[in-house]
Amino acid sequence: SDSRHLKLIASRHPVVEKTVATFIPNTTDLTGGKLWLITGPNMAGKSTFLRQNALIALMAHAGLYVPAKAATIGLIDRIFTRIGAADDLARGQSTFMVEMVETANILNHATEKSLVILDEIGRGTATFDGLSIAWACVEHLAQTNKSRALFATHYHELTVLEKELSPVECHHVAVQEWEDDIVFLHEVRKGESPRSYGIHVGRLAGLP
């Protein structure tokens, strides 16, 4: 349609689901220019969730079947993404500078018709610098660009923006604590995550 819908019911990542025994589907609704602020631990599936939404939107625009029970997607002019870490040493650009250049491009060019996927903006600098940048990006996307957007972050301070900016909705990737350990449920639920569980993930990685 020519609306600002983007609603995916029980959607899946078409590549990742081929590599795991059980893939947990999730629902997204960014209709009307919603910005989902997504918290939760590393390894829980935030990046997979972000990527599957962008990939499904692209597949739908190509006329392909999409991996979801149902999908309503208003026409998207461009899909903007800022995911992962990379540098460009040949041009003298650090990882953080590349992140800022790409983020600036998004904020300067995304429209109400765009889909924006942002993952961990501001992590490459001091904590309060990074938080300030992430905060300003959420405000700009919600108030100026008005794009349909998914914004994953470990800055839990940002969740207060749900009360200040009507497009912003808090969601989290759920985990279950069990005997001083965590189990990743891979379910995206309403509300904010209680914490990021970074110490638990470090222990899983084998930190002494």
mmCIF file of N, CA, C and O in Angstrom, residues 22-56:
data_model
loop_
_atom_site.group_PDB
_atom_site.id
_atom_site.type_symbol
_atom_site.label_atom_id
_atom_site.label_comp_id
_atom_site.label_asym_id
_atom_site.label_seq_id
_atom_site.Cartn_x
_atom_site.Cartn_y
_atom_site.Cartn_z
ATOM 1 N N THR A 22 15.327 -24.601 16.008
ATOM 2 C CA THR A 22 14.049 -23.919 16.212
ATOM 3 C C THR A 22 14.258 -22.423 16.134
ATOM 4 O O THR A 22 15.088 -21.872 16.859
ATOM 5 N N PHE A 23 13.524 -21.765 15.258
ATOM 6 C CA PHE A 23 13.598 -20.314 15.150
ATOM 7 C C PHE A 23 12.331 -19.713 15.754
ATOM 8 O O PHE A 23 11.224 -20.105 15.400
ATOM 9 N N ILE A 24 12.504 -18.765 16.678
ATOM 10 C CA ILE A 24 11.364 -18.151 17.342
ATOM 11 C C ILE A 24 10.881 -16.962 16.507
ATOM 12 O O ILE A 24 11.610 -15.980 16.338
ATOM 13 N N PRO A 25 9.671 -17.016 15.967
ATOM 14 C CA PRO A 25 9.154 -15.892 15.183
ATOM 15 C C PRO A 25 8.745 -14.726 16.078
ATOM 16 O O PRO A 25 8.437 -14.916 17.261
ATOM 17 N N ASN A 26 8.746 -13.522 15.524
ATOM 18 C CA ASN A 26 8.363 -12.330 16.272
ATOM 19 C C ASN A 26 7.516 -11.394 15.421
ATOM 20 O O ASN A 26 7.552 -11.446 14.194
ATOM 21 N N THR A 27 6.751 -10.560 16.096
ATOM 22 C CA THR A 27 5.855 -9.622 15.428
ATOM 23 C C THR A 27 6.374 -8.195 15.580
ATOM 24 O O THR A 27 6.900 -7.823 16.624
ATOM 25 N N THR A 28 6.232 -7.414 14.516
ATOM 26 C CA THR A 28 6.657 -6.011 14.494
ATOM 27 C C THR A 28 5.499 -5.151 14.027
ATOM 28 O O THR A 28 4.758 -5.548 13.121
ATOM 29 N N ASP A 29 5.343 -3.970 14.618
ATOM 30 C CA ASP A 29 4.341 -3.024 14.126
ATOM 31 C C ASP A 29 4.884 -1.604 14.264
ATOM 32 O O ASP A 29 4.872 -1.015 15.350
ATOM 33 N N LEU A 30 5.382 -1.073 13.169
ATOM 34 C CA LEU A 30 5.928 0.288 13.143
ATOM 35 C C LEU A 30 4.990 1.245 12.417
ATOM 36 O O LEU A 30 5.388 2.342 12.018
ATOM 37 N N THR A 31 3.744 0.853 12.261
ATOM 38 C CA THR A 31 2.770 1.622 11.491
ATOM 39 C C THR A 31 2.670 3.067 11.984
ATOM 40 O O THR A 31 2.614 3.316 13.192
ATOM 41 N N GLY A 32 2.671 3.987 11.035
ATOM 42 C CA GLY A 32 2.505 5.389 11.368
ATOM 43 C C GLY A 32 3.776 6.089 11.770
ATOM 44 O O GLY A 32 3.736 7.233 12.243
ATOM 45 N N GLY A 33 4.927 5.436 11.610
ATOM 46 C CA GLY A 33 6.189 6.064 11.955
ATOM 47 C C GLY A 33 6.648 5.770 13.359
ATOM 48 O O GLY A 33 7.329 6.595 13.987
ATOM 49 N N LYS A 34 6.316 4.591 13.877
ATOM 50 C CA LYS A 34 6.769 4.200 15.211
ATOM 51 C C LYS A 34 8.273 3.952 15.221
ATOM 52 O O LYS A 34 8.857 3.519 14.226
ATOM 53 N N LEU A 35 8.886 4.223 16.365
ATOM 54 C CA LEU A 35 10.288 3.898 16.595
ATOM 55 C C LEU A 35 10.340 2.948 17.778
ATOM 56 O O LEU A 35 9.992 3.330 18.901
ATOM 57 N N TRP A 36 10.729 1.714 17.517
ATOM 58 C CA TRP A 36 10.868 0.730 18.595
ATOM 59 C C TRP A 36 12.279 0.829 19.166
ATOM 60 O O TRP A 36 13.266 0.650 18.438
ATOM 61 N N LEU A 37 12.364 1.124 20.458
ATOM 62 C CA LEU A 37 13.626 1.168 21.180
ATOM 63 C C LEU A 37 13.813 -0.197 21.840
ATOM 64 O O LEU A 37 13.047 -0.569 22.732
ATOM 65 N N ILE A 38 14.815 -0.957 21.364
ATOM 66 C CA ILE A 38 14.942 -2.361 21.759
ATOM 67 C C ILE A 38 16.153 -2.556 22.658
ATOM 68 O O ILE A 38 17.284 -2.259 22.275
ATOM 69 N N THR A 39 15.906 -3.048 23.869
ATOM 70 C CA THR A 39 16.976 -3.351 24.817
ATOM 71 C C THR A 39 17.054 -4.864 25.037
ATOM 72 O O THR A 39 16.192 -5.614 24.594
ATOM 73 N N GLY A 40 18.084 -5.284 25.757
ATOM 74 C CA GLY A 40 18.287 -6.703 26.020
ATOM 75 C C GLY A 40 19.745 -7.069 25.838
ATOM 76 O O GLY A 40 20.521 -6.293 25.263
ATOM 77 N N PRO A 41 20.150 -8.240 26.317
ATOM 78 C CA PRO A 41 21.561 -8.617 26.295
ATOM 79 C C PRO A 41 22.083 -8.940 24.903
ATOM 80 O O PRO A 41 21.315 -9.215 23.978
ATOM 81 N N ASN A 42 23.405 -8.873 24.754
ATOM 82 C CA ASN A 42 24.039 -9.428 23.569
ATOM 83 C C ASN A 42 23.720 -10.919 23.505
ATOM 84 O O ASN A 42 23.500 -11.570 24.531
ATOM 85 N N MET A 43 23.699 -11.463 22.318
ATOM 86 C CA MET A 43 23.429 -12.893 22.079
ATOM 87 C C MET A 43 21.943 -13.225 22.143
ATOM 88 O O MET A 43 21.544 -14.346 21.858
ATOM 89 N N ALA A 44 21.094 -12.245 22.500
ATOM 90 C CA ALA A 44 19.670 -12.545 22.679
ATOM 91 C C ALA A 44 18.891 -12.508 21.368
ATOM 92 O O ALA A 44 17.793 -13.043 21.288
ATOM 93 N N GLY A 45 19.450 -11.847 20.353
ATOM 94 C CA GLY A 45 18.788 -11.829 19.057
ATOM 95 C C GLY A 45 18.341 -10.460 18.565
ATOM 96 O O GLY A 45 17.577 -10.371 17.607
ATOM 97 N N LYS A 46 18.827 -9.371 19.195
ATOM 98 C CA LYS A 46 18.410 -8.037 18.753
ATOM 99 C C LYS A 46 18.798 -7.784 17.300
ATOM 100 O O LYS A 46 17.982 -7.326 16.508
ATOM 101 N N SER A 47 20.059 -8.071 16.959
ATOM 102 C CA SER A 47 20.533 -7.793 15.600
ATOM 103 C C SER A 47 19.812 -8.648 14.559
ATOM 104 O O SER A 47 19.490 -8.179 13.465
ATOM 105 N N THR A 48 19.544 -9.901 14.916
ATOM 106 C CA THR A 48 18.791 -10.769 14.002
ATOM 107 C C THR A 48 17.407 -10.196 13.747
ATOM 108 O O THR A 48 16.929 -10.145 12.608
ATOM 109 N N PHE A 49 16.755 -9.730 14.815
ATOM 110 C CA PHE A 49 15.418 -9.143 14.687
ATOM 111 C C PHE A 49 15.446 -7.902 13.798
ATOM 112 O O PHE A 49 14.601 -7.742 12.909
ATOM 113 N N LEU A 50 16.434 -7.043 14.007
ATOM 114 C CA LEU A 50 16.544 -5.848 13.174
ATOM 115 C C LEU A 50 16.731 -6.215 11.712
ATOM 116 O O LEU A 50 16.039 -5.703 10.824
ATOM 117 N N ARG A 51 17.661 -7.116 11.459
ATOM 118 C CA ARG A 51 17.986 -7.475 10.078
ATOM 119 C C ARG A 51 16.821 -8.168 9.381
ATOM 120 O O ARG A 51 16.599 -7.961 8.185
ATOM 121 N N GLN A 52 16.078 -9.013 10.115
ATOM 122 C CA GLN A 52 15.003 -9.744 9.453
ATOM 123 C C GLN A 52 13.894 -8.789 9.004
ATOM 124 O O GLN A 52 13.281 -8.997 7.950
ATOM 125 N N ASN A 53 13.656 -7.724 9.771
ATOM 126 C CA ASN A 53 12.644 -6.757 9.359
ATOM 127 C C ASN A 53 13.064 -6.022 8.093
ATOM 128 O O ASN A 53 12.259 -5.848 7.174
ATOM 129 N N ALA A 54 14.331 -5.599 8.039
ATOM 130 C CA ALA A 54 14.820 -4.921 6.842
ATOM 131 C C ALA A 54 14.818 -5.858 5.636
ATOM 132 O O ALA A 54 14.436 -5.469 4.529
ATOM 133 N N LEU A 55 15.224 -7.096 5.867
ATOM 134 C CA LEU A 55 15.283 -8.074 4.777
ATOM 135 C C LEU A 55 13.896 -8.402 4.239
ATOM 136 O O LEU A 55 13.687 -8.485 3.025
ATOM 137 N N ILE A 56 12.929 -8.541 5.135
ATOM 138 C CA ILE A 56 11.560 -8.832 4.706
ATOM 139 C C ILE A 56 10.979 -7.666 3.912
ATOM 140 O O ILE A 56 10.308 -7.862 2.892
#
